[in-house]
Amino acid sequence: GVAKEHRGGCGGHGGGHAGFVEGGSHSAATDDTENSNGALARFRETRDRVVKVVQKYSLPLISGVFLAMLWANVDEHSYHDFNDGTLMGEHTIFGHTVSLHFLVNDIFMC
């Protein structure tokens, strides 16, 4: 007769072993192939999402690093004035003058 597959659990994704209602044959190898294909598809979807996020946010970061390196090599004096100049006048945090250099290295990267 015609083989009709019946899977236990919710929507065929339960923990039970698949069986047949009438006739036909079904092997555990088929279940393993289906499970590994599903796992592979989920892995690929996750990998694609991670790659998309990394690509989205890494370009501005790499661009900023490149521009900072270029600026530091072209006009070292203005680069250091910008990074080490005070942002809050004479005010200090933990005994340090508040500069972009201090904020990035000692606050944001800790």
Short mmCIF file of N, CA, C and O in Angstrom, two decimals:
data_model
loop_
_atom_site.label_atom_id
_atom_site.label_comp_id
_atom_site.label_asym_id
_atom_site.label_seq_id
_atom_site.Cartn_x
_atom_site.Cartn_y
_atom_site.Cartn_z
N GLY A 1 0.81 -1.19 0.00
CA GLY A 1 0.00 0.00 0.00
C GLY A 1 0.86 1.25 0.00
O GLY A 1 2.06 1.22 -0.10
N VAL A 2 0.19 2.35 0.14
CA VAL A 2 0.86 3.64 0.19
C VAL A 2 1.36 3.87 1.60
O VAL A 2 0.63 3.72 2.56
N ALA A 3 2.62 4.23 1.70
CA ALA A 3 3.23 4.45 3.01
C ALA A 3 2.88 5.85 3.49
O ALA A 3 3.04 6.82 2.77
N LYS A 4 2.34 5.94 4.70
CA LYS A 4 2.05 7.23 5.31
C LYS A 4 2.92 7.36 6.55
O LYS A 4 2.87 6.53 7.43
N GLU A 5 3.69 8.42 6.58
CA GLU A 5 4.59 8.61 7.70
C GLU A 5 3.87 9.32 8.83
O GLU A 5 3.11 10.25 8.61
N HIS A 6 4.12 8.88 10.03
CA HIS A 6 3.55 9.52 11.21
C HIS A 6 4.70 9.84 12.16
O HIS A 6 5.45 8.97 12.53
N ARG A 7 4.83 11.10 12.53
CA ARG A 7 5.89 11.50 13.45
C ARG A 7 5.25 11.89 14.78
O ARG A 7 4.27 12.59 14.82
N GLY A 8 5.91 11.50 15.84
CA GLY A 8 5.44 11.86 17.17
C GLY A 8 5.85 13.27 17.52
O GLY A 8 6.67 13.88 16.88
N GLY A 9 5.25 13.81 18.56
CA GLY A 9 5.63 15.13 19.05
C GLY A 9 4.91 16.24 18.30
O GLY A 9 4.02 16.02 17.51
N CYS A 10 5.34 17.44 18.56
CA CYS A 10 4.71 18.63 18.01
C CYS A 10 5.21 18.90 16.60
O CYS A 10 6.37 19.21 16.40
N GLY A 11 4.37 18.77 15.61
CA GLY A 11 4.73 19.10 14.24
C GLY A 11 5.85 18.26 13.66
O GLY A 11 6.55 18.70 12.78
N GLY A 12 6.05 17.07 14.19
CA GLY A 12 7.09 16.21 13.66
C GLY A 12 8.47 16.55 14.18
O GLY A 12 9.45 16.02 13.72
N HIS A 13 8.56 17.46 15.14
CA HIS A 13 9.88 17.84 15.66
C HIS A 13 10.08 17.32 17.07
O HIS A 13 10.92 17.83 17.79
N GLY A 14 9.31 16.35 17.48
CA GLY A 14 9.44 15.82 18.83
C GLY A 14 10.63 14.92 18.96
O GLY A 14 11.36 14.65 18.03
N GLY A 15 10.83 14.41 20.16
CA GLY A 15 11.99 13.58 20.41
C GLY A 15 11.78 12.13 20.04
O GLY A 15 12.69 11.33 20.13
N GLY A 16 10.58 11.74 19.62
CA GLY A 16 10.30 10.34 19.31
C GLY A 16 10.88 9.90 17.99
O GLY A 16 11.31 10.69 17.17
N HIS A 17 10.87 8.58 17.76
CA HIS A 17 11.37 8.02 16.52
C HIS A 17 10.22 7.96 15.52
O HIS A 17 9.10 7.62 15.87
N ALA A 18 10.50 8.33 14.27
CA ALA A 18 9.46 8.33 13.24
C ALA A 18 9.08 6.89 12.90
O ALA A 18 9.92 6.01 12.87
N GLY A 19 7.80 6.66 12.62
CA GLY A 19 7.33 5.34 12.24
C GLY A 19 6.33 5.46 11.10
O GLY A 19 6.02 6.55 10.66
N PHE A 20 5.83 4.34 10.62
CA PHE A 20 4.87 4.34 9.53
C PHE A 20 3.57 3.74 10.01
O PHE A 20 3.55 2.80 10.78
N VAL A 21 2.48 4.30 9.49
CA VAL A 21 1.17 3.81 9.86
C VAL A 21 0.86 2.55 9.09
O VAL A 21 0.44 1.58 9.65
N GLU A 22 1.09 2.56 7.77
CA GLU A 22 0.87 1.35 7.03
C GLU A 22 1.98 1.11 6.04
O GLU A 22 2.48 2.03 5.44
N GLY A 23 2.40 -0.12 5.92
CA GLY A 23 3.36 -0.60 4.94
C GLY A 23 4.59 0.25 4.76
O GLY A 23 4.78 1.27 5.38
N GLY A 24 5.45 -0.16 3.83
CA GLY A 24 6.66 0.57 3.50
C GLY A 24 7.77 0.31 4.49
O GLY A 24 7.61 -0.40 5.46
N SER A 25 8.91 0.87 4.21
CA SER A 25 10.04 0.70 5.12
C SER A 25 10.65 2.06 5.38
O SER A 25 10.57 2.98 4.57
N HIS A 26 11.26 2.18 6.53
CA HIS A 26 11.88 3.43 6.93
C HIS A 26 13.11 3.07 7.75
O HIS A 26 13.04 2.26 8.64
N SER A 27 14.23 3.69 7.42
CA SER A 27 15.44 3.34 8.14
C SER A 27 15.88 4.48 9.04
O SER A 27 15.54 5.64 8.83
N ALA A 28 16.68 4.17 10.03
CA ALA A 28 17.24 5.17 10.93
C ALA A 28 18.19 6.07 10.18
O ALA A 28 18.37 7.24 10.53
N ALA A 29 18.80 5.58 9.10
CA ALA A 29 19.71 6.39 8.29
C ALA A 29 18.98 7.57 7.67
O ALA A 29 19.52 8.67 7.56
N THR A 30 17.71 7.37 7.29
CA THR A 30 16.92 8.46 6.72
C THR A 30 16.69 9.53 7.77
O THR A 30 16.81 10.72 7.49
N ASP A 31 16.36 9.12 9.00
CA ASP A 31 16.18 10.08 10.09
C ASP A 31 17.47 10.85 10.34
O ASP A 31 17.46 12.05 10.54
N ASP A 32 18.60 10.15 10.35
CA ASP A 32 19.89 10.81 10.58
C ASP A 32 20.18 11.83 9.50
O ASP A 32 20.67 12.92 9.76
N THR A 33 19.87 11.49 8.25
CA THR A 33 20.10 12.41 7.14
C THR A 33 19.21 13.64 7.28
O THR A 33 19.67 14.76 7.11
N GLU A 34 17.93 13.42 7.64
CA GLU A 34 17.01 14.54 7.81
C GLU A 34 17.46 15.44 8.96
O GLU A 34 17.45 16.65 8.84
N ASN A 35 17.89 14.83 10.07
CA ASN A 35 18.34 15.60 11.22
C ASN A 35 19.61 16.37 10.90
O ASN A 35 19.77 17.53 11.27
N SER A 36 20.56 15.75 10.20
CA SER A 36 21.81 16.44 9.89
C SER A 36 21.57 17.54 8.87
O SER A 36 22.20 18.60 8.93
N ASN A 37 20.64 17.34 7.92
CA ASN A 37 20.31 18.40 6.97
C ASN A 37 19.66 19.59 7.69
O ASN A 37 19.94 20.74 7.37
N GLY A 38 18.80 19.32 8.65
CA GLY A 38 18.17 20.39 9.43
C GLY A 38 19.20 21.14 10.27
O GLY A 38 19.18 22.36 10.34
N ALA A 39 20.10 20.40 10.89
CA ALA A 39 21.16 21.03 11.69
C ALA A 39 22.07 21.85 10.79
O ALA A 39 22.48 22.96 11.16
N LEU A 40 22.38 21.35 9.62
CA LEU A 40 23.23 22.06 8.69
C LEU A 40 22.55 23.35 8.21
O LEU A 40 23.17 24.40 8.13
N ALA A 41 21.25 23.26 7.95
CA ALA A 41 20.50 24.45 7.52
C ALA A 41 20.47 25.50 8.62
O ALA A 41 20.66 26.69 8.36
N ARG A 42 20.25 25.07 9.89
CA ARG A 42 20.25 26.01 11.01
C ARG A 42 21.63 26.63 11.19
O ARG A 42 21.76 27.83 11.46
N PHE A 43 22.69 25.83 11.05
CA PHE A 43 24.05 26.34 11.16
C PHE A 43 24.31 27.40 10.09
O PHE A 43 24.87 28.46 10.37
N ARG A 44 23.90 27.11 8.86
CA ARG A 44 24.13 28.06 7.76
C ARG A 44 23.36 29.36 7.98
O ARG A 44 23.87 30.44 7.71
N GLU A 45 22.12 29.28 8.49
CA GLU A 45 21.34 30.47 8.77
C GLU A 45 22.01 31.32 9.85
O GLU A 45 22.12 32.54 9.71
N THR A 46 22.48 30.66 10.90
CA THR A 46 23.17 31.37 11.98
C THR A 46 24.46 32.00 11.48
O THR A 46 24.75 33.16 11.77
N ARG A 47 25.22 31.24 10.71
CA ARG A 47 26.48 31.75 10.15
C ARG A 47 26.22 32.96 9.27
O ARG A 47 26.93 33.97 9.36
N ASP A 48 25.19 32.90 8.44
CA ASP A 48 24.87 34.01 7.54
C ASP A 48 24.48 35.27 8.33
O ASP A 48 24.86 36.37 7.96
N ARG A 49 23.71 35.09 9.44
CA ARG A 49 23.35 36.24 10.26
C ARG A 49 24.57 36.87 10.92
O ARG A 49 24.71 38.09 10.96
N VAL A 50 25.48 36.04 11.42
CA VAL A 50 26.70 36.54 12.06
C VAL A 50 27.56 37.28 11.05
O VAL A 50 28.07 38.37 11.33
N VAL A 51 27.74 36.72 9.87
CA VAL A 51 28.55 37.36 8.83
C VAL A 51 27.95 38.70 8.44
O VAL A 51 28.66 39.70 8.28
N LYS A 52 26.62 38.77 8.33
CA LYS A 52 25.95 40.02 7.97
C LYS A 52 26.20 41.10 9.02
O LYS A 52 26.50 42.25 8.69
N VAL A 53 26.10 40.76 10.30
CA VAL A 53 26.33 41.72 11.37
C VAL A 53 27.79 42.18 11.39
O VAL A 53 28.08 43.37 11.50
N VAL A 54 28.72 41.23 11.24
CA VAL A 54 30.14 41.58 11.24
C VAL A 54 30.46 42.50 10.07
O VAL A 54 31.16 43.50 10.22
N GLN A 55 29.93 42.19 8.91
CA GLN A 55 30.17 43.03 7.74
C GLN A 55 29.56 44.42 7.93
O GLN A 55 30.15 45.42 7.53
N LYS A 56 28.39 44.48 8.53
CA LYS A 56 27.70 45.76 8.72
C LYS A 56 28.48 46.70 9.63
O LYS A 56 28.59 47.88 9.37
N TYR A 57 29.04 46.16 10.72
CA TYR A 57 29.69 47.01 11.70
C TYR A 57 31.21 47.08 11.57
O TYR A 57 31.83 47.96 12.16
N SER A 58 31.83 46.20 10.84
CA SER A 58 33.29 46.24 10.74
C SER A 58 33.78 47.30 9.76
O SER A 58 34.85 47.87 9.95
N LEU A 59 33.01 47.60 8.74
CA LEU A 59 33.45 48.60 7.76
C LEU A 59 33.65 49.98 8.40
O LEU A 59 34.69 50.59 8.18
N PRO A 60 32.71 50.50 9.21
CA PRO A 60 32.98 51.78 9.86
C PRO A 60 34.18 51.73 10.80
O PRO A 60 34.96 52.68 10.88
N LEU A 61 34.36 50.63 11.51
CA LEU A 61 35.49 50.50 12.43
C LEU A 61 36.81 50.52 11.68
O LEU A 61 37.73 51.27 12.02
N ILE A 62 36.92 49.71 10.63
CA ILE A 62 38.15 49.66 9.84
C ILE A 62 38.41 51.00 9.17
O ILE A 62 39.56 51.47 9.12
N SER A 63 37.37 51.65 8.69
CA SER A 63 37.52 52.97 8.06
C SER A 63 38.05 53.99 9.07
O SER A 63 38.94 54.79 8.75
N GLY A 64 37.51 53.98 10.27
CA GLY A 64 37.96 54.90 11.32
C GLY A 64 39.41 54.67 11.70
O GLY A 64 40.18 55.62 11.88
N VAL A 65 39.80 53.42 11.81
CA VAL A 65 41.20 53.10 12.12
C VAL A 65 42.11 53.58 11.00
O VAL A 65 43.17 54.18 11.24
N PHE A 66 41.72 53.34 9.78
CA PHE A 66 42.52 53.77 8.63
C PHE A 66 42.67 55.29 8.61
O PHE A 66 43.78 55.81 8.42
N LEU A 67 41.57 56.01 8.81
CA LEU A 67 41.63 57.47 8.80
C LEU A 67 42.48 58.01 9.95
O LEU A 67 43.24 58.97 9.77
N ALA A 68 42.37 57.41 11.13
CA ALA A 68 43.19 57.84 12.27
C ALA A 68 44.67 57.61 12.00
O ALA A 68 45.51 58.46 12.31
N MET A 69 45.00 56.47 11.41
CA MET A 69 46.40 56.21 11.07
C MET A 69 46.90 57.21 10.03
O MET A 69 48.03 57.72 10.14
N LEU A 70 46.08 57.49 9.06
CA LEU A 70 46.47 58.44 8.02
C LEU A 70 46.67 59.83 8.62
O LEU A 70 47.68 60.50 8.37
N TRP A 71 45.72 60.26 9.46
CA TRP A 71 45.80 61.57 10.11
C TRP A 71 47.05 61.67 10.99
O TRP A 71 47.78 62.67 10.97
N ALA A 72 47.32 60.62 11.80
CA ALA A 72 48.48 60.63 12.68
C ALA A 72 49.78 60.71 11.90
O ALA A 72 50.77 61.29 12.37
N ASN A 73 49.82 60.15 10.72
CA ASN A 73 51.04 60.18 9.91
C ASN A 73 51.17 61.45 9.07
O ASN A 73 52.28 61.87 8.76
N VAL A 74 50.06 62.08 8.73
CA VAL A 74 50.10 63.30 7.91
C VAL A 74 50.34 64.53 8.78
O VAL A 74 51.17 65.38 8.45
N ASP A 75 49.58 64.66 9.88
CA ASP A 75 49.71 65.83 10.75
C ASP A 75 49.70 65.37 12.21
O ASP A 75 48.67 65.44 12.89
N GLU A 76 50.84 64.92 12.68
CA GLU A 76 50.95 64.34 14.02
C GLU A 76 50.54 65.34 15.10
O GLU A 76 49.87 64.97 16.07
N HIS A 77 50.91 66.60 14.95
CA HIS A 77 50.63 67.60 15.98
C HIS A 77 49.11 67.79 16.18
O HIS A 77 48.62 67.77 17.31
N SER A 78 48.35 67.96 15.10
CA SER A 78 46.90 68.15 15.26
C SER A 78 46.21 66.88 15.75
O SER A 78 45.24 66.95 16.51
N TYR A 79 46.74 65.72 15.35
CA TYR A 79 46.17 64.44 15.82
C TYR A 79 46.32 64.34 17.34
O TYR A 79 45.36 64.01 18.04
N HIS A 80 47.50 64.64 17.86
CA HIS A 80 47.72 64.56 19.31
C HIS A 80 46.97 65.66 20.05
O HIS A 80 46.47 65.42 21.16
N ASP A 81 46.86 66.85 19.47
CA ASP A 81 46.05 67.91 20.10
C ASP A 81 44.59 67.47 20.22
O ASP A 81 43.95 67.72 21.24
N PHE A 82 44.07 66.84 19.19
CA PHE A 82 42.68 66.38 19.21
C PHE A 82 42.48 65.27 20.24
O PHE A 82 41.53 65.30 21.02
N ASN A 83 43.36 64.28 20.26
CA ASN A 83 43.20 63.13 21.16
C ASN A 83 43.54 63.43 22.61
O ASN A 83 42.92 62.90 23.52
N ASP A 84 44.55 64.25 22.83
CA ASP A 84 45.01 64.49 24.20
C ASP A 84 44.53 65.81 24.78
O ASP A 84 44.78 66.11 25.94
N GLY A 85 43.83 66.61 23.99
CA GLY A 85 43.28 67.88 24.49
C GLY A 85 42.16 67.62 25.48
O GLY A 85 41.44 66.63 25.41
N THR A 86 42.02 68.51 26.46
CA THR A 86 41.00 68.32 27.49
C THR A 86 39.61 68.57 26.93
O THR A 86 39.40 69.46 26.11
N LEU A 87 38.66 67.78 27.40
CA LEU A 87 37.26 67.93 26.99
C LEU A 87 36.45 68.68 28.04
O LEU A 87 35.41 69.24 27.72
N MET A 88 36.93 68.66 29.29
CA MET A 88 36.17 69.26 30.40
C MET A 88 37.01 70.29 31.16
O MET A 88 36.84 70.45 32.36
N GLY A 89 37.92 70.95 30.49
CA GLY A 89 38.74 71.97 31.15
C GLY A 89 39.63 71.35 32.22
O GLY A 89 40.36 70.40 31.96
N GLU A 90 39.54 71.88 33.43
CA GLU A 90 40.40 71.43 34.53
C GLU A 90 39.80 70.26 35.32
O GLU A 90 40.43 69.77 36.25
N HIS A 91 38.62 69.82 34.97
CA HIS A 91 37.99 68.71 35.70
C HIS A 91 38.76 67.41 35.43
O HIS A 91 39.25 67.18 34.33
N THR A 92 38.78 66.55 36.45
CA THR A 92 39.48 65.27 36.32
C THR A 92 38.56 64.14 36.72
O THR A 92 37.59 64.32 37.47
N ILE A 93 38.87 62.96 36.23
CA ILE A 93 38.20 61.72 36.64
C ILE A 93 39.30 60.77 37.06
O ILE A 93 40.23 60.49 36.28
N PHE A 94 39.23 60.29 38.28
CA PHE A 94 40.25 59.38 38.83
C PHE A 94 41.65 59.98 38.71
O PHE A 94 42.62 59.27 38.47
N GLY A 95 41.75 61.30 38.83
CA GLY A 95 43.04 61.96 38.77
C GLY A 95 43.57 62.19 37.37
O GLY A 95 44.69 62.65 37.19
N HIS A 96 42.79 61.88 36.33
CA HIS A 96 43.20 62.06 34.93
C HIS A 96 42.41 63.20 34.31
O HIS A 96 41.21 63.33 34.56
N THR A 97 43.08 64.02 33.50
CA THR A 97 42.32 65.01 32.74
C THR A 97 41.45 64.27 31.74
O THR A 97 41.84 63.22 31.21
N VAL A 98 40.27 64.82 31.50
CA VAL A 98 39.32 64.14 30.62
C VAL A 98 39.64 64.51 29.17
O VAL A 98 39.44 65.63 28.73
N SER A 99 40.14 63.53 28.44
CA SER A 99 40.46 63.70 27.02
C SER A 99 39.87 62.51 26.26
O SER A 99 39.48 61.51 26.86
N LEU A 100 39.83 62.65 24.95
CA LEU A 100 39.35 61.53 24.13
C LEU A 100 40.23 60.30 24.35
O LEU A 100 39.73 59.18 24.47
N HIS A 101 41.53 60.51 24.43
CA HIS A 101 42.48 59.42 24.67
C HIS A 101 42.16 58.69 25.97
O HIS A 101 42.10 57.46 26.02
N PHE A 102 41.93 59.45 27.07
CA PHE A 102 41.59 58.86 28.36
C PHE A 102 40.26 58.11 28.29
O PHE A 102 40.15 56.98 28.79
N LEU A 103 39.25 58.73 27.69
CA LEU A 103 37.94 58.09 27.62
C LEU A 103 37.99 56.76 26.87
O LEU A 103 37.45 55.75 27.32
N VAL A 104 38.64 56.76 25.72
CA VAL A 104 38.69 55.54 24.91
C VAL A 104 39.53 54.46 25.59
O VAL A 104 39.10 53.32 25.77
N ASN A 105 40.75 54.81 26.01
CA ASN A 105 41.66 53.79 26.54
C ASN A 105 41.32 53.35 27.95
O ASN A 105 41.41 52.15 28.27
N ASP A 106 40.93 54.26 28.83
CA ASP A 106 40.74 53.91 30.23
C ASP A 106 39.30 53.68 30.65
O ASP A 106 39.03 53.00 31.64
N ILE A 107 38.36 54.23 29.92
CA ILE A 107 36.95 54.07 30.29
C ILE A 107 36.25 53.06 29.37
O ILE A 107 35.76 52.02 29.83
N PHE A 108 36.23 53.33 28.06
CA PHE A 108 35.46 52.48 27.15
C PHE A 108 36.09 51.11 26.92
O PHE A 108 35.38 50.16 26.62
N MET A 109 37.39 50.96 27.07
CA MET A 109 38.05 49.69 26.78
C MET A 109 38.31 48.84 28.04
O MET A 109 38.97 47.83 27.94
N CYS A 110 37.82 49.27 29.18
CA CYS A 110 38.09 48.46 30.37
C CYS A 110 37.05 47.40 30.58
O CYS A 110 36.10 47.27 29.94
#
